Short mmCIF file of C-alpha atoms and ligand atoms in Angstrom, two decimals:
data_model
loop_
_atom_site.label_atom_id
_atom_site.label_comp_id
_atom_site.label_asym_id
_atom_site.label_seq_id
_atom_site.Cartn_x
_atom_site.Cartn_y
_atom_site.Cartn_z
CA UNK N 1 12.46 -9.94 -13.29
CA UNK N 2 10.69 -7.89 -10.71
CA UNK N 3 12.91 -5.38 -8.93
CA UNK N 4 12.72 -3.20 -5.84
CA UNK N 5 11.85 0.44 -6.59
CA UNK N 6 13.76 3.10 -4.64
CA UNK N 7 11.93 5.04 -1.98
CA UNK N 8 10.94 8.46 -3.37
CA UNK N 9 12.49 10.09 -0.23
CA UNK N 10 15.09 9.30 2.41
CA UNK N 11 14.60 6.52 4.96
CA UNK N 12 14.52 9.08 7.76
CA UNK N 13 12.28 11.54 5.90
CA UNK N 14 9.02 10.44 7.50
CA UNK N 15 10.37 10.96 11.01
CA UNK N 16 9.16 11.49 13.67
CA UNK N 17 5.93 9.81 12.54
CA UNK N 18 7.49 6.76 10.89
CA UNK N 19 11.01 5.96 12.02
CA UNK N 20 14.09 5.26 9.93
CA UNK N 21 14.60 1.71 11.26
CA UNK N 22 11.06 0.73 10.34
CA UNK N 23 11.48 2.21 6.86
CA UNK N 24 14.69 0.25 6.29
CA UNK N 25 13.15 -3.03 7.41
CA UNK N 26 9.86 -2.38 5.66
CA UNK N 27 11.39 -1.42 2.32
CA UNK N 28 14.74 -3.28 2.23
CA UNK N 29 13.59 -6.51 3.86
CA UNK N 30 9.80 -6.95 3.70
CA UNK N 31 9.16 -5.38 0.30
CA UNK N 32 12.26 -7.04 -1.15
CA UNK N 33 11.13 -10.44 0.17
CA UNK N 34 7.84 -10.16 -1.73
CA UNK N 35 9.79 -9.43 -4.90
CA UNK N 36 12.28 -12.27 -4.39
CA UNK N 37 9.47 -14.72 -3.69
CA UNK N 38 7.54 -13.55 -6.74
CA UNK N 39 10.60 -14.03 -8.99
CA UNK N 40 11.24 -17.47 -7.51
CA UNK N 41 7.64 -18.56 -7.96
CA UNK N 42 7.79 -17.96 -11.71
CA UNK N 43 11.41 -19.10 -12.18
CA UNK N 44 10.72 -22.50 -10.61
CA UNK N 45 7.70 -23.25 -12.80
CA UNK N 46 8.00 -26.33 -15.03
CA UNK N 47 7.05 -24.26 -18.09
CA UNK N 48 8.71 -23.22 -21.34
CA UNK N 49 11.13 -20.34 -20.90
CA UNK N 50 9.04 -18.11 -23.19
CA UNK N 51 6.00 -18.64 -21.01
CA UNK N 52 7.94 -17.79 -17.85
CA UNK N 53 9.46 -14.74 -19.55
CA UNK N 54 6.00 -13.60 -20.63
CA UNK N 55 4.78 -13.56 -17.04
CA UNK N 56 7.92 -11.93 -15.71
CA UNK N 57 7.77 -9.10 -18.23
CA UNK N 58 4.23 -8.24 -17.14
CA UNK N 59 3.32 -5.33 -14.93
CA UNK N 60 2.63 -6.66 -11.46
CA UNK N 61 -0.75 -4.90 -11.46
CA UNK N 62 -1.71 -6.74 -14.65
CA UNK N 63 -0.81 -10.07 -13.02
CA UNK N 64 -3.10 -9.28 -10.09
CA UNK N 65 -5.95 -8.61 -12.50
CA UNK N 66 -5.56 -12.02 -14.14
CA UNK N 67 -4.72 -14.27 -11.22
CA UNK N 68 -7.07 -16.94 -12.57
CA UNK N 69 -4.69 -17.39 -15.53
CA UNK N 70 -1.64 -17.92 -13.29
CA UNK N 71 -0.69 -21.63 -13.09
CA UNK N 72 -2.59 -23.08 -10.17
CA UNK N 73 0.45 -24.46 -8.32
CA UNK N 74 1.82 -20.97 -7.75
CA UNK N 75 -1.40 -18.95 -7.73
CA UNK N 76 -1.53 -18.37 -3.97
CA UNK N 77 2.17 -17.52 -3.85
CA UNK N 78 1.69 -15.03 -6.66
CA UNK N 79 -1.42 -13.56 -5.07
CA UNK N 80 0.48 -12.88 -1.83
CA UNK N 81 3.77 -11.74 -3.28
CA UNK N 82 2.60 -9.82 -6.36
CA UNK N 83 0.10 -8.22 -3.98
CA UNK N 84 2.88 -7.38 -1.54
CA UNK N 85 5.00 -5.90 -4.33
CA UNK N 86 2.19 -3.80 -5.83
CA UNK N 87 0.83 -2.65 -2.47
CA UNK N 88 4.18 -1.50 -1.12
CA UNK N 89 5.23 0.19 -4.38
CA UNK N 90 1.98 2.15 -4.13
CA UNK N 91 2.31 2.82 -0.38
CA UNK N 92 5.71 4.54 -0.68
CA UNK N 93 4.27 6.93 -3.24
CA UNK N 94 1.24 8.06 -1.29
CA UNK N 95 3.43 9.21 1.60
CA UNK N 96 5.76 12.21 1.74
CA UNK N 97 7.89 13.97 4.34
CA UNK N 98 5.90 16.03 6.86
CA UNK N 99 6.12 19.78 6.38
CA UNK N 100 8.41 21.32 8.97
CA UNK N 101 6.83 23.42 11.61
CA UNK N 102 3.27 22.30 11.04
CA UNK N 103 3.61 18.86 12.54
CA UNK N 104 0.70 19.55 14.86
CA UNK N 105 -1.58 19.96 11.88
CA UNK N 106 -1.67 17.01 9.54
CA UNK N 107 -1.97 17.86 5.82
CA UNK N 108 -5.41 17.66 4.23
CA UNK N 109 -6.62 17.15 0.67
CA UNK N 110 -7.20 20.15 -1.57
CA UNK N 111 -9.01 20.98 -4.79
CA UNK N 112 -11.46 18.56 -6.41
CA UNK N 113 -10.54 15.75 -4.04
CA UNK N 114 -11.31 17.89 -1.00
CA UNK N 115 -14.69 18.80 -2.48
CA UNK N 116 -15.49 15.18 -3.33
CA UNK N 117 -14.55 13.96 0.17
CA UNK N 118 -16.66 16.68 1.79
CA UNK N 119 -19.60 15.77 -0.42
CA UNK N 120 -19.34 12.06 0.27
CA UNK N 121 -18.43 12.02 3.97
CA UNK N 122 -19.68 15.40 5.19
CA UNK N 123 -16.19 16.52 6.17
CA UNK N 124 -12.57 15.48 5.99
CA UNK N 125 -12.58 14.69 9.71
CA UNK N 126 -15.52 12.37 9.28
CA UNK N 127 -13.76 10.59 6.39
CA UNK N 128 -10.58 10.32 8.45
CA UNK N 129 -12.51 8.76 11.32
CA UNK N 130 -14.16 6.16 9.07
CA UNK N 131 -10.87 5.28 7.40
CA UNK N 132 -9.01 5.06 10.73
CA UNK N 133 -11.75 2.90 12.21
CA UNK N 134 -11.49 0.53 9.26
CA UNK N 135 -7.78 0.25 10.06
CA UNK N 136 -8.48 -0.51 13.69
CA UNK N 137 -11.20 -2.96 12.77
CA UNK N 138 -9.08 -5.07 10.43
CA UNK N 139 -8.29 -8.20 12.40
CA UNK N 140 -4.71 -9.37 11.80
CA UNK N 141 -2.75 -8.16 8.80
CA UNK N 142 -4.12 -6.22 5.88
CA UNK N 143 -4.73 -2.93 4.16
CA UNK N 144 -7.30 -0.15 4.08
CA UNK N 145 -8.00 1.52 0.74
CA UNK N 146 -9.82 4.48 -0.72
CA UNK N 147 -11.06 3.96 -4.28
CA UNK N 148 -11.56 6.74 -6.87
CA UNK N 149 -15.29 6.43 -6.11
CA UNK N 150 -14.37 7.23 -2.48
CA UNK N 151 -15.34 3.80 -1.25
CA UNK N 152 -13.36 2.59 1.80
CA UNK N 153 -12.22 -1.01 1.33
CA UNK N 154 -10.52 -3.36 3.73
CA UNK N 155 -8.48 -6.33 2.46
CA UNK N 156 -6.72 -9.14 4.37
CA UNK N 157 -3.04 -10.08 3.94
CA UNK N 158 -1.62 -8.62 0.70
CA UNK N 159 -4.89 -8.71 -1.21
CA UNK N 160 -5.63 -5.62 -3.24
CA UNK N 161 -8.62 -3.88 -4.87
CA UNK N 162 -6.92 -4.66 -8.21
CA UNK N 163 -7.98 -8.29 -7.77
CA UNK N 164 -11.61 -7.14 -7.97
CA UNK N 165 -10.94 -4.86 -10.92
CA UNK N 166 -10.99 -1.81 -8.67
CA UNK N 167 -8.40 0.93 -8.21
CA UNK N 168 -6.99 2.66 -5.16
CA UNK N 169 -5.98 6.28 -4.68
CA UNK N 170 -4.92 5.88 -1.03
CA UNK N 171 -3.78 2.86 0.97
CA UNK N 172 -2.79 2.18 4.56
CA UNK N 173 -0.64 -0.79 5.56
CA UNK N 174 -1.81 -2.09 8.94
CA UNK N 175 0.55 -5.07 9.13
CA UNK N 176 2.44 -5.05 12.42
CA UNK N 177 5.72 -4.82 10.50
CA UNK N 178 4.64 -1.29 9.47
CA UNK N 179 4.54 0.05 13.03
CA UNK N 180 5.69 -2.42 15.69
CA UNK N 181 9.13 -0.91 16.37
CA UNK N 182 7.91 2.59 17.16
CA UNK N 183 4.31 2.00 18.25
CA UNK N 184 4.49 -1.55 19.64
CA UNK N 185 0.93 -2.95 19.88
CA UNK N 186 -0.65 0.48 19.46
CA UNK N 187 -2.05 0.42 15.97
CA UNK N 188 -4.28 3.39 16.81
CA UNK N 189 -1.21 5.55 17.57
CA UNK N 190 0.41 4.52 14.29
CA UNK N 191 -2.69 5.38 12.29
CA UNK N 192 -3.01 8.74 14.05
CA UNK N 193 0.62 9.54 13.21
CA UNK N 194 0.35 8.25 9.64
CA UNK N 195 -2.06 11.03 8.63
CA UNK N 196 0.89 13.43 9.01
CA UNK N 197 2.77 11.83 6.13
CA UNK N 198 -0.03 11.31 3.61
CA UNK N 199 0.93 12.81 0.27
CA UNK N 200 -2.40 14.39 -0.70
CA UNK N 201 -0.97 15.83 -3.93
CA UNK N 202 -0.27 12.30 -5.08
CA UNK N 203 -3.67 11.03 -3.92
CA UNK N 204 -5.39 13.85 -5.80
CA UNK N 205 -3.30 13.06 -8.87
CA UNK N 206 -4.54 9.44 -8.77
CA UNK N 207 -8.08 10.67 -8.13
CA UNK N 208 -8.05 12.98 -11.16
CA UNK N 209 -6.29 10.42 -13.38
CA UNK N 210 -9.01 7.87 -12.65
CA UNK N 211 -11.75 10.09 -14.12
MN1 MN Q 1 4.06 -3.71 4.75
#
């Protein structure tokens, strides 16, 4: 069985940049729906119980790396819902509450990650601009990613770099459900605000762990 992980902070902790109502709907409804649909997809398969149990005991990231082995009749369902589960589990972790009093200055990476970003993009601001533009450029629903090699990727729907055997150290959800309540149609405003809640310590941890 796949289960919903708790948020690593309170639902109102990302305020004022991401509101409490959005966090409740995003985590308790949208993320949970991906998990419920993923469980149902496997449970309803006309396969031996052991085979179903084998899939359901697997790490969701492992499933996404071997989608071609998933029974064809549920492959698309699994791609969307295992993707949704993995992506959101990751997304909650790479955010953290904004530091009080410095809300006018968004946090920035430090240490080796800062150096690597400067080397690759010239400056943090230039990286931020490229990443934000990728978010604005994604037509419809999807995600923007940064890989350990500092490559910016852009995937539709709930697709993930894991499906191509790649990893992510940072990810931005640009589905409307992530921002519509507070920012309405203004994805640019959401992305601008989102930089204030990026957990760079976590991103650097993923960056260093990938070496
Ligand atoms: Mn989402």
